[in-house]
Amino acid sequence: MDITPPGTKPLGSRRKVCVVIASRANYARIKTALAAIRNHPDLELQVVAGASLVLERFGGAVDVVEADGFKPDAVIRFIIEGENPVTMAKSTGLGLLELPSIFELLQPDIVVTVADRFETIATVIAASYMNIPVAHTQGGEVSGSIDESVRHAITKLAHLHFPATDLSARRILAMGEDPAYVFNVGCPSIDLVAQVDPLTPHDALTPLTAAGAGAPIDPDKPFVLMMQHPVTTEYGQSLDQINETLDAVAALGMQALVFWPNVDAGSEHIAKGIRTFREKGRAHGFHFFRNLPPHEFARLMAHCSVMVGNSSSALREGAFLGTPAVTVGTRQQNRERGANVLEVPNETATIYEAMRRQIAHGRYDRNDIFGDGTAGQKIAQILSLAAPPVQKALAYTAEDLLEADLRGAEFPTASA
Amino acid sequence: MDITPPGTKPLGSRRKVCVVIASRANYARIKTALAAIRNHPDLELQVVAGASLVLERFGGAVDVVEADGFKPDAVIRFIIEGENPVTMAKSTGLGLLELPSIFELLQPDIVVTVADRFETIATVIAASYMNIPVAHTQGGEVSGSIDESVRHAITKLAHLHFPATDLSARRILAMGEDPAYVFNVGCPSIDLVAQVDPLTPHDALTPLTAAGAGAPIDPDKPFVLMMQHPVTTEYGQSLDQINETLDAVAALGMQALVFWPNVDAGSEHIAKGIRTFREKGRAHGFHFFRNLPPHEFARLMAHCSVMVGNSSSALREGAFLGTPAVTVGTRQQNRERGANVLEVPNETATIYEAMRRQIAHGRYDRNDIFGDGTAGQKIAQILSLAAPPVQKALAYTAEDLLEADLRGAEFPTASA
Amino acid sequence: MDITPPGTKPLGSRRKVCVVIASRANYARIKTALAAIRNHPDLELQVVAGASLVLERFGGAVDVVEADGFKPDAVIRFIIEGENPVTMAKSTGLGLLELPSIFELLQPDIVVTVADRFETIATVIAASYMNIPVAHTQGGEVSGSIDESVRHAITKLAHLHFPATDLSARRILAMGEDPAYVFNVGCPSIDLVAQVDPLTPHDALTPLTAAGAGAPIDPDKPFVLMMQHPVTTEYGQSLDQINETLDAVAALGMQALVFWPNVDAGSEHIAKGIRTFREKGRAHGFHFFRNLPPHEFARLMAHCSVMVGNSSSALREGAFLGTPAVTVGTRQQNRERGANVLEVPNETATIYEAMRRQIAHGRYDRNDIFGDGTAGQKIAQILSLAAPPVQKALAYTAEDLLEADLRGAEFPTASA
Amino acid sequence: MDITPPGTKPLGSRRKVCVVIASRANYARIKTALAAIRNHPDLELQVVAGASLVLERFGGAVDVVEADGFKPDAVIRFIIEGENPVTMAKSTGLGLLELPSIFELLQPDIVVTVADRFETIATVIAASYMNIPVAHTQGGEVSGSIDESVRHAITKLAHLHFPATDLSARRILAMGEDPAYVFNVGCPSIDLVAQVDPLTPHDALTPLTAAGAGAPIDPDKPFVLMMQHPVTTEYGQSLDQINETLDAVAALGMQALVFWPNVDAGSEHIAKGIRTFREKGRAHGFHFFRNLPPHEFARLMAHCSVMVGNSSSALREGAFLGTPAVTVGTRQQNRERGANVLEVPNETATIYEAMRRQIAHGRYDRNDIFGDGTAGQKIAQILSLAAPPVQKALAYTAEDLLEADLRGAEFPTASA
């Protein structure tokens, strides 16, 4: 493979690659790439830790990152409290006030940003206005929530694309990105899962009994794994939505490991639902976590009887691990998935029935749709070679554009 | 024409349409739409004025807006001084801290944003995180500078698209936007030009003799019209670039009407070039403006012997008016244009030669590529009817995506 | 009393008084003034709610404010997550970006700000740069923490002073403020306490059994009231400090009503201490609250066996109510207090002993040092009459300054 | 002299002293201290350059700082365009978002901040919330404008005081600061003036003929030196005020060297007045500067026939140099001054008359009221030894406070 585009050359013998990590989810999806970048002879790794990753309220996930040997070169705090649509927009703004100072200091040759959240778009805007090329992972996927729009906007600003699936890569190309800079490498989160020794269920659960809060964990009993985030485009409905799921899980009567939500508009409503559920004394057999290292979380996915909620992990790592999963509501709608996922609306009875079916089915076969465990290595290798121009240009040909109107029904004009 | 999409209905009997105007250029390109929205029985106009529009240093263009009867509902100031890549990114951030508060206050049903600058992306991010649909004008065009990336990112966040040309509309469709919400209405700046009485050259120039600074204007002599902005992706070269153009114009020996640049990374370098040129006493016959009302600017374009610089006006309004134009450098590269534009590199001799050729050629025929003068009316009408869903989704079919790889040479994979 | 200063006249027949409330503590200390301003014929009340007052994580105290009939004219969110010295400073900055927009919108004739926190200094800076006179309550008091410096800096920026004690008024005068604008009105928090029917212990506790979290409350048993905030100037020690107090309270074996801390650098450490205490199963008989309406809190102070921690309530309302109190650490050091307070260091054994002594002593006599229950009325009346000039000037005479050096030992000069 | 307070010890063998410089005026008033800190064996100098110092629009004064060998460790940009009361408050806020990140990075042992502007209060708030002691120069002076309030607020937040006059030191003490940390060192701007070879008038003016803009300078003719800033508390009157002064100077018929104003609310109005004056062709004999190195400015003060405007230089350096000065309006009211200053209202005729009187009088005798030229050395020495506690406390005795009410007429109470 010759990934160096014609007419360009590598940016330098040792490129500074600055990876911005903003949440525990980000970290799990970039960790193996961090290691590969750090170990690559032609690359120098810079880590910027920010947003919920550095907040104790979200489990102080940055400690896990440091413990893995990735000491941040800079820590930035830009989450404005409130977790509603206004503060999400404003936190993006605060990120955009902070990140340029950091980039000015660190002088990276390329910036790497992950997925589709407000920290991600703040990163890509900051870097691209500063004429620093940006590499983006997880572009081209489809989902619900504002993440859907933001993800594709990031693609249009980014210079180098690391989609995680074949279909995602094709969507990025369809959007007009230059094929020379679009690489289907798979998702680094799959690398992580592929490397983890799943242990036995007993051994996977045992170390967790000392962590988290709530009912004691019995490592010898089956369990439900639950992680539900707010859907920002349905702001105001999050409390009802979490209640439907909590009721369904409670009805199962099985022990449940429940994670607190991401920072997003509506998170406080989710948290309120969980707190009320506990305070009403309904959380028998429920154990609560703010954060776990990715490898411990992977073990839970490898052994749970069913995973429920709306985390994309159920679709990504779940495909590789064959985790029986019930995905609730619209947050993952249209995202690629394997056979392991049942998607249901936010209704207790339907969620309950779907969980019962998945528990009865048991584990699914491995599916490599999100990668085969080599994403991190590929990302580092491409970062050491590719030299995308800062000035982007749409890759459409005249022919592409003549065809464009064939896709819709009739081409709308206001004079029609 | 049935522009109401299936399954949706108008948002209310009198929709609040909030237009964010951030520069004199914005204003000229949305003015006729403002008037049409204000006059539409089903719409209520809200105006937010911000960025350089409200700064006296940039000619206090907001006074022109108010004088036209569009009193701002809110004025916001978010430009951080410095005009370099860092402050452009940070100003975007500051805009994102200000705009959500304004939208929370004004509670618009839809937000309208213009073109491709940092104020524009701040507007579309603020509104879309707040679940307010956004209409965007001038999407789908191509150009150089960071504006190119930003424009397409805005398209991926916006819900309703008002491109100005057929080709732009096709690019928006190719990027996966829903054909039901893409309308080639033409550019409102053409409406303005179409409405303006160009007067005689003498009568067009006479009222300007009292404005601006520098050498006196002789309304009976031919003149060059010059407007050159920095190219952000070539930050650091702006001083050289303006000097090449100033030298070429000075060599012509014709009287010149010169405009100060936009607020952008590099503007201060352009301004320094102009100041130095004046202070060296080389500005014989040069007259300088910070701002003019759009109709007065249109008259200048209708009568100049040649227009030089890198303003997109030369391509847009210039096509309709048949203005002989010399476009310098990369800022407009790849943008659609008619026969009236010669594009040349930043070199005095080449610029000079091209200006001589255009002066010799004289005026060109009218070209409707950027619209026929009805854009404002069409925009208001569509805003009163269209109801795009807040949750966006890519409009690609499976077939589109299978074709995606046919566009590039070979589909790159890291395993190849 | 003629409080209109010579040479000035009232600002208008109906002055707009804008009160900025930023926390539950703020609210309790201004509530009766809000009511008096609202009811005053010459005043128009504007309420701005911000900071922790509007966060659900801090008990959504704004709902209490609204339920009392004070609907905010504006809600602003400017707390940056992190609760460390860096985010406190930055949150001040974010407040300073938000407040001017609000003041520009509301156009108040005078702004009222409470006490000594980062929201308070943001308010007084914003208003005074905008040439809006500022009235300040609780100036002139002394304490530990950064609040000490910030409080006096606010005094030097404020135009009208409402200290709560005679000694505080004297300190404000000593700092050079104009005697014409310094009024010892007492603290509105005392008004509130004076108005509250304390009920019986049983009736005061009963409605609380449904609120909060933790062990059930037995309304017929005595209880400890605990409220401990971080000391910002001892950042890093908060976790140890809360543990000392928790251990002392646990040793008492009495039921305890515990409040979560304010938003401040170190709050997260306090919260962590409390969470860990609970998760270790040590919180027998402990009940936890995020927020209570001021009148319910006053009842708790009227009936608790002892109040422990470092809240200034123990000193202020406690004096009036005769609450036996143990004040821990440096946070209240040097603040005026009555006989009801024992001040001890952060050591379990000492705290424990002091609580035992206070429980044995029982309730103290009422002390009016912080006011007699008429502060709110006085504040409203003065706000309707006083017209301080925007341009401040130190009130020192030449004689004052000649005496200045007599205070210290020898006047230091670098040449000595 | 034993300036180490009892019970404390020096902070370390080599203290990091971080000086924040935010304008050309700041620089002139701290330059000799910078040199002395840099040369002191126990100190390590850190320089943060920000605000107008780093803007090309204000003459790129940072280049002068670098040329003097003080390369900034960090450059921050936090001036929001607009120059009105709203943007001054907001710029303070933006400074407070930027400075904590810088202090976190540089980890200074002590921060030094100069004078009384919005950058100064942003600096002292940022540092003091972060528990970093702050040294403040020029405290205790009195003047008009918002600077008056801000200066004293800064004193209440600062830990170590370097007033420039005896009277200023006494005011700081009167405000309750600890005498152990108040040092009348004089003003470093006087050091600078004392070091400068004033040259002959001809030799002082000659190098300036190539700088600035406007009419050519004749180095053999007498000249007026003019520098007028806006008065923020009289925002809206700046244009009228500058016009009065420009008219008076024009009436003199003498060549005039005029400086553009500081960044402040109203600066744009001053600039507009100057621009209009030029564009009307009235600026015969007027030469305009954006910035000069301090030593060149000192030479102008040493040789001008009269200095006019409202710069505090006329009072400070002017006293030492004996510059005949006319100070206009309220900006310097109440500030200490020598015999060289005539203070007049903003009226052309009165300004003109006063300038005539001063020109007739000629130069005054040297007055050491603002120092004898050793301030920088003293500041560095004290910074190397003093160890003020982070926790401040008012230094008043009970006796001081009992006397407090003797100052005003009658002690006001709301019950009177």
XYZ file of N, CA and C in Angstrom, chain A residues 194-344:
453
model
N -10.236 -7.607 21.797
C -9.544 -8.793 21.295
C -8.357 -9.156 22.183
N -7.766 -8.142 22.827
C -6.585 -8.394 23.674
C -6.954 -8.866 25.073
N -8.148 -8.576 25.501
C -8.513 -8.845 26.894
C -8.741 -10.324 27.132
N -8.165 -10.802 28.188
C -8.512 -12.149 28.636
C -9.862 -12.040 29.344
N -10.894 -12.695 28.799
C -12.217 -12.497 29.416
C -12.325 -13.144 30.793
N -11.369 -13.986 31.157
C -11.420 -14.698 32.443
C -12.708 -15.524 32.523
N -12.960 -16.053 33.686
C -14.270 -16.693 33.902
C -15.213 -15.621 34.440
N -16.500 -15.856 34.352
C -17.432 -14.871 34.931
C -17.079 -14.575 36.390
N -16.782 -15.590 37.144
C -16.453 -15.401 38.553
C -15.238 -14.491 38.719
N -14.195 -14.768 37.942
C -12.966 -13.992 38.083
C -13.116 -12.578 37.519
N -14.003 -12.410 36.550
C -14.227 -11.073 36.008
C -14.978 -10.200 37.010
N -15.904 -10.789 37.702
C -16.728 -10.010 38.631
C -16.043 -9.753 39.976
N -15.251 -10.680 40.402
C -14.690 -10.596 41.754
C -14.003 -9.263 42.066
N -13.103 -8.766 41.172
C -12.427 -7.515 41.541
C -13.372 -6.311 41.607
N -14.554 -6.440 41.045
C -15.472 -5.303 41.020
C -16.275 -5.178 42.307
N -16.262 -6.221 43.118
C -17.116 -6.178 44.307
C -16.679 -5.060 45.257
N -15.410 -4.649 45.148
C -14.944 -3.572 46.034
C -15.195 -2.188 45.456
N -15.560 -2.143 44.167
C -15.752 -0.837 43.524
C -17.233 -0.501 43.455
N -17.535 0.719 43.058
C -18.919 1.122 42.864
C -19.678 1.197 44.164
N -21.016 1.244 44.033
C -21.879 1.420 45.198
C -23.148 0.620 44.995
N -23.862 0.401 46.060
C -25.150 -0.287 45.962
C -25.073 -1.682 46.522
N -25.954 -2.541 46.031
C -26.031 -3.916 46.533
C -24.718 -4.646 46.274
N -24.369 -5.592 47.127
C -23.149 -6.371 46.879
C -23.306 -7.212 45.613
N -22.168 -7.408 44.922
C -22.172 -8.234 43.707
C -21.886 -9.677 44.094
N -22.702 -10.574 43.573
C -22.411 -11.999 43.765
C -21.747 -12.506 42.499
N -20.443 -12.814 42.577
C -19.713 -13.142 41.343
C -20.144 -14.474 40.736
N -20.979 -15.174 41.395
C -21.375 -16.475 40.852
C -22.780 -16.487 40.267
N -23.344 -15.328 40.184
C -24.699 -15.268 39.615
C -24.691 -14.503 38.305
N -25.625 -14.807 37.414
C -25.711 -14.065 36.148
C -26.116 -12.618 36.402
N -25.824 -11.784 35.408
C -26.121 -10.358 35.609
C -26.488 -9.656 34.302
N -27.238 -8.580 34.500
C -27.583 -7.670 33.407
C -26.587 -6.504 33.444
N -26.174 -6.035 32.263
C -25.277 -4.878 32.176
C -26.080 -3.735 31.558
N -26.142 -2.609 32.274
C -27.013 -1.521 31.798
C -26.242 -0.207 31.685
N -26.390 0.459 30.537
C -25.762 1.763 30.334
C -26.660 2.582 29.403
N -27.257 3.613 29.963
C -28.196 4.399 29.158
C -27.873 5.888 29.258
N -27.682 6.500 28.108
C -27.350 7.921 28.040
C -28.563 8.723 27.578
N -28.566 10.030 27.825
C -29.676 10.834 27.309
C -29.604 10.969 25.786
N -30.750 11.174 25.165
C -30.812 11.480 23.732
C -31.058 12.982 23.624
N -30.046 13.699 23.161
C -30.121 15.168 23.256
C -31.260 15.741 22.436
N -31.548 15.102 21.299
C -32.624 15.642 20.451
C -34.004 15.317 21.036
N -34.019 14.537 22.119
C -35.283 14.269 22.817
C -35.179 14.803 24.250
N -34.444 15.923 24.382
C -34.231 16.520 25.694
C -35.569 16.761 26.386
N -35.664 16.383 27.652
C -36.915 16.548 28.392
C -37.592 15.201 28.613
N -37.190 14.192 27.803
C -37.808 12.870 27.941
C -36.892 11.878 28.669
N -35.701 12.331 29.060
C -34.711 11.393 29.593
C -35.160 10.713 30.879
N -35.848 11.440 31.729
C -36.277 10.846 32.998
C -37.266 9.709 32.743
N -38.240 9.961 31.882
C -39.187 8.895 31.533
C -38.451 7.707 30.925
N -37.508 8.012 30.057
C -36.820 6.937 29.340
C -36.020 6.045 30.284
N -35.324 6.654 31.224
C -34.545 5.812 32.138
C -35.475 5.013 33.038
N -36.592 5.599 33.404
C -37.535 4.874 34.258
C -38.078 3.624 33.574
N -38.365 3.736 32.292
C -38.862 2.560 31.565
C -37.830 1.424 31.626
N -36.592 1.787 31.426
C -35.552 0.749 31.418
C -35.320 0.201 32.819
N -35.261 1.085 33.815
C -35.042 0.606 35.191
C -36.171 -0.351 35.603
N -37.396 -0.003 35.245
C -38.525 -0.871 35.585
C -38.378 -2.241 34.929
N -37.962 -2.219 33.666
C -37.814 -3.492 32.950
C -36.731 -4.348 33.598
N -35.614 -3.712 33.957
C -34.514 -4.476 34.562
C -34.934 -5.001 35.941
N -35.623 -4.138 36.704
C -36.088 -4.576 38.025
C -37.015 -5.782 37.893
N -37.833 -5.758 36.829
C -38.798 -6.857 36.646
C -38.109 -8.193 36.391
N -36.893 -8.122 35.799
C -36.157 -9.361 35.526
C -35.786 -10.087 36.811
N -35.520 -9.310 37.873
C -35.142 -9.937 39.136
C -33.728 -10.487 39.143
N -32.938 -10.085 38.177
C -31.559 -10.567 38.068
C -30.632 -9.488 38.624
N -29.433 -9.826 39.110
C -28.572 -8.740 39.564
C -28.142 -7.872 38.370
N -28.002 -6.562 38.638
C -27.771 -5.612 37.542
C -26.583 -4.722 37.858
N -25.703 -4.545 36.859
C -24.574 -3.620 36.984
C -24.897 -2.411 36.109
N -25.040 -1.256 36.754
C -25.566 -0.080 36.074
C -24.514 1.029 36.064
N -24.360 1.661 34.899
C -23.398 2.762 34.781
C -24.115 4.109 34.728
N -23.494 5.116 35.396
C -24.012 6.479 35.307
C -23.767 7.000 33.903
N -24.575 7.960 33.462
C -24.502 8.401 32.056
C -23.348 9.354 31.780
N -23.084 9.559 30.480
C -22.181 10.609 29.978
C -22.652 12.011 30.346
N -21.755 12.986 30.217
C -22.151 14.399 30.324
C -22.822 14.811 29.026
N -24.070 15.110 29.075
C -24.826 15.518 27.891
C -26.075 16.226 28.372
N -26.705 16.962 27.479
C -27.991 17.539 27.848
C -28.911 16.383 28.235
N -29.427 16.402 29.448
C -30.321 15.356 29.904
C -29.686 14.407 30.902
N -28.363 14.452 31.050
C -27.683 13.526 31.975
C -28.218 13.659 33.389
N -28.498 14.884 33.767
C -28.941 15.090 35.135
C -30.310 14.425 35.341
N -31.099 14.372 34.277
C -32.406 13.706 34.383
C -32.232 12.193 34.537
N -31.298 11.651 33.777
C -30.992 10.226 33.927
C -30.517 9.959 35.364
N -29.612 10.792 35.828
C -29.058 10.597 37.169
C -30.153 10.719 38.223
N -31.059 11.644 37.994
C -32.152 11.825 38.942
C -33.031 10.571 38.989
N -33.285 9.997 37.810
C -34.087 8.769 37.755
C -33.424 7.661 38.554
N -32.102 7.535 38.372
C -31.382 6.476 39.085
C -31.384 6.760 40.589
N -31.131 8.013 40.954
C -31.118 8.334 42.389
C -32.473 8.086 43.037
N -33.537 8.500 42.369
C -34.889 8.300 42.920
C -35.183 6.807 43.069
N -34.797 6.055 42.049
C -34.980 4.600 42.064
C -34.307 3.994 43.295
N -33.089 4.476 43.562
C -32.376 3.981 44.750
C -33.060 4.430 46.029
N -33.430 5.700 46.059
C -33.962 6.246 47.301
C -35.322 5.662 47.648
N -36.026 5.204 46.634
C -37.296 4.510 46.881
C -37.074 3.071 47.337
N -35.816 2.676 47.414
C -35.528 1.329 47.886
C -35.819 0.251 46.864
N -35.845 0.631 45.566
C -36.183 -0.363 44.542
C -34.943 -1.016 43.940
N -33.761 -0.582 44.375
C -32.540 -1.033 43.708
C -31.979 -2.329 44.296
N -32.873 -3.267 44.634
C -32.392 -4.566 45.120
C -31.572 -5.238 44.034
N -30.373 -5.657 44.379
C -29.549 -6.353 43.410
C -28.908 -5.435 42.375
N -29.076 -4.113 42.533
C -28.468 -3.162 41.584
C -27.153 -2.630 42.157
N -26.139 -2.651 41.327
C -24.832 -2.132 41.711
C -24.475 -1.037 40.708
N -23.901 0.082 41.214
C -23.709 1.251 40.365
C -22.234 1.620 40.205
N -21.840 1.930 38.969
C -20.467 2.328 38.683
C -20.441 3.688 38.004
N -19.414 4.456 38.344
C -19.186 5.689 37.593
C -18.247 5.447 36.419
N -17.354 4.537 36.559
C -16.343 4.336 35.538
C -15.631 3.015 35.798
N -15.215 2.356 34.739
C -14.338 1.184 34.882
C -13.267 1.283 33.805
N -12.089 0.715 34.058
C -11.116 0.626 32.972
C -11.710 -0.193 31.823
N -11.349 0.161 30.569
C -11.941 -0.519 29.422
C -11.836 -2.049 29.481
N -10.714 -2.582 29.963
C -10.590 -4.045 29.933
C -11.556 -4.693 30.917
N -11.847 -4.012 32.018
C -12.806 -4.600 32.952
C -14.220 -4.521 32.384
N -14.472 -3.423 31.672
C -15.786 -3.306 31.050
C -15.966 -4.373 29.966
N -14.901 -4.629 29.204
C -14.987 -5.647 28.154
C -15.329 -7.009 28.763
N -14.742 -7.297 29.915
C -15.053 -8.585 30.554
C -16.532 -8.674 30.928
N -17.071 -7.558 31.393
C -18.509 -7.565 31.726
C -19.332 -7.854 30.476
N -18.925 -7.256 29.347
C -19.666 -7.505 28.108
C -19.521 -8.958 27.654
N -18.394 -9.546 28.006
C -18.169 -10.939 27.594
C -18.999 -11.922 28.410
N -19.461 -11.467 29.560
C -20.130 -12.425 30.442
C -21.555 -12.072 30.842
N -22.014 -10.895 30.545
C -23.376 -10.555 30.975
C -24.396 -11.435 30.258
N -25.518 -11.618 30.883
C -26.598 -12.382 30.249
C -27.237 -11.562 29.153
N -27.313 -10.274 29.401
C -27.833 -9.375 28.384
C -27.344 -7.973 28.735
N -27.104 -7.177 27.688
C -26.722 -5.779 27.885
C -27.906 -4.940 27.432
N -28.252 -3.919 28.235
C -29.428 -3.117 27.898
C -29.094 -1.625 28.026
N -29.784 -0.817 27.261
C -29.569 0.631 27.294
C -29.423 1.170 25.892
N -28.555 2.153 25.713
C -28.385 2.698 24.361
C -26.936 3.039 24.044
N -26.010 2.358 24.745
C -24.594 2.578 24.465
C -24.233 1.956 23.116
N -23.367 2.648 22.379
C -22.935 2.059 21.118
C -22.015 0.861 21.339
N -21.512 0.691 22.563
C -20.686 -0.491 22.843
C -21.413 -1.786 22.513
N -22.698 -1.787 22.744
C -23.464 -3.000 22.470
C -23.361 -3.375 21.001
N -23.272 -2.370 20.144
C -23.223 -2.622 18.701
C -21.795 -2.908 18.234
N -20.815 -2.213 18.805
C -19.429 -2.306 18.331
C -18.737 -3.503 18.970
N -18.315 -3.308 20.229
C -17.636 -4.395 20.918
C -18.578 -5.597 21.021
N -19.865 -5.312 21.170
C -20.864 -6.375 21.274
C -20.844 -7.307 20.059
N -20.634 -6.747 18.869
C -20.596 -7.576 17.667
C -19.440 -8.576 17.747
N -18.282 -8.080 18.146
C -17.085 -8.930 18.236
C -17.233 -9.972 19.337
N -17.804 -9.544 20.457
C -17.925 -10.435 21.618
C -19.165 -11.318 21.558
N -20.090 -10.990 20.672
C -21.328 -11.758 20.606
C -22.248 -11.522 21.798
N -22.206 -10.335 22.359
C -23.029 -10.003 23.522
C -24.503 -9.874 23.152
N -25.372 -10.611 23.793
C -26.802 -10.414 23.524
C -27.198 -9.040 24.068
N -27.793 -8.212 23.214
C -28.027 -6.825 23.617
C -29.414 -6.347 23.230
N -29.954 -5.501 24.109
C -31.221 -4.830 23.808
C -30.949 -3.328 23.781
N -31.148 -2.746 22.610
C -30.867 -1.320 22.450
C -32.194 -0.574 22.426
N -32.259 0.424 23.297
C -33.524 1.088 23.590
C -33.570 2.470 22.933
N -34.685 2.777 22.301
C -34.916 4.134 21.800
C -34.177 4.426 20.513
N -33.972 5.725 20.258
C -33.492 6.157 18.942
C -31.999 6.422 18.890
N -31.299 6.367 20.024
C -29.918 6.848 20.032
C -29.016 6.110 19.043
N -29.262 4.825 18.826
C -28.407 4.070 17.902
C -29.095 3.776 16.587
N -30.254 4.379 16.361
C -31.007 3.994 15.160
C -30.161 4.199 13.917
N -30.243 3.250 13.007
C -29.524 3.277 11.734
C -28.038 2.969 11.858
N -27.504 2.842 13.062
C -26.082 2.496 13.155
C -25.919 1.028 12.754
N -24.815 0.739 12.070
C -24.530 -0.644 11.697
C -24.469 -1.526 12.924
N -24.935 -2.746 12.765
C -24.846 -3.675 13.886
C -24.892 -5.099 13.340
N -24.496 -6.027 14.175
C -24.581 -7.432 13.825
C -25.905 -8.018 14.301
N -25.956 -9.325 14.337
C -27.192 -10.019 14.721
C -27.443 -9.956 16.224
N -26.440 -9.512 16.995
C -26.548 -9.590 18.457
C -27.457 -8.544 19.076
N -27.965 -7.615 18.279
C -28.721 -6.493 18.843
C -30.200 -6.550 18.491
N -31.026 -6.415 19.510
C -32.458 -6.182 19.283
C -32.738 -4.720 19.628
N -33.358 -3.996 18.719
C -33.653 -2.590 18.984
C -35.128 -2.435 19.304
N -35.430 -1.784 20.442
C -36.829 -1.655 20.884
C -37.117 -0.225 21.319
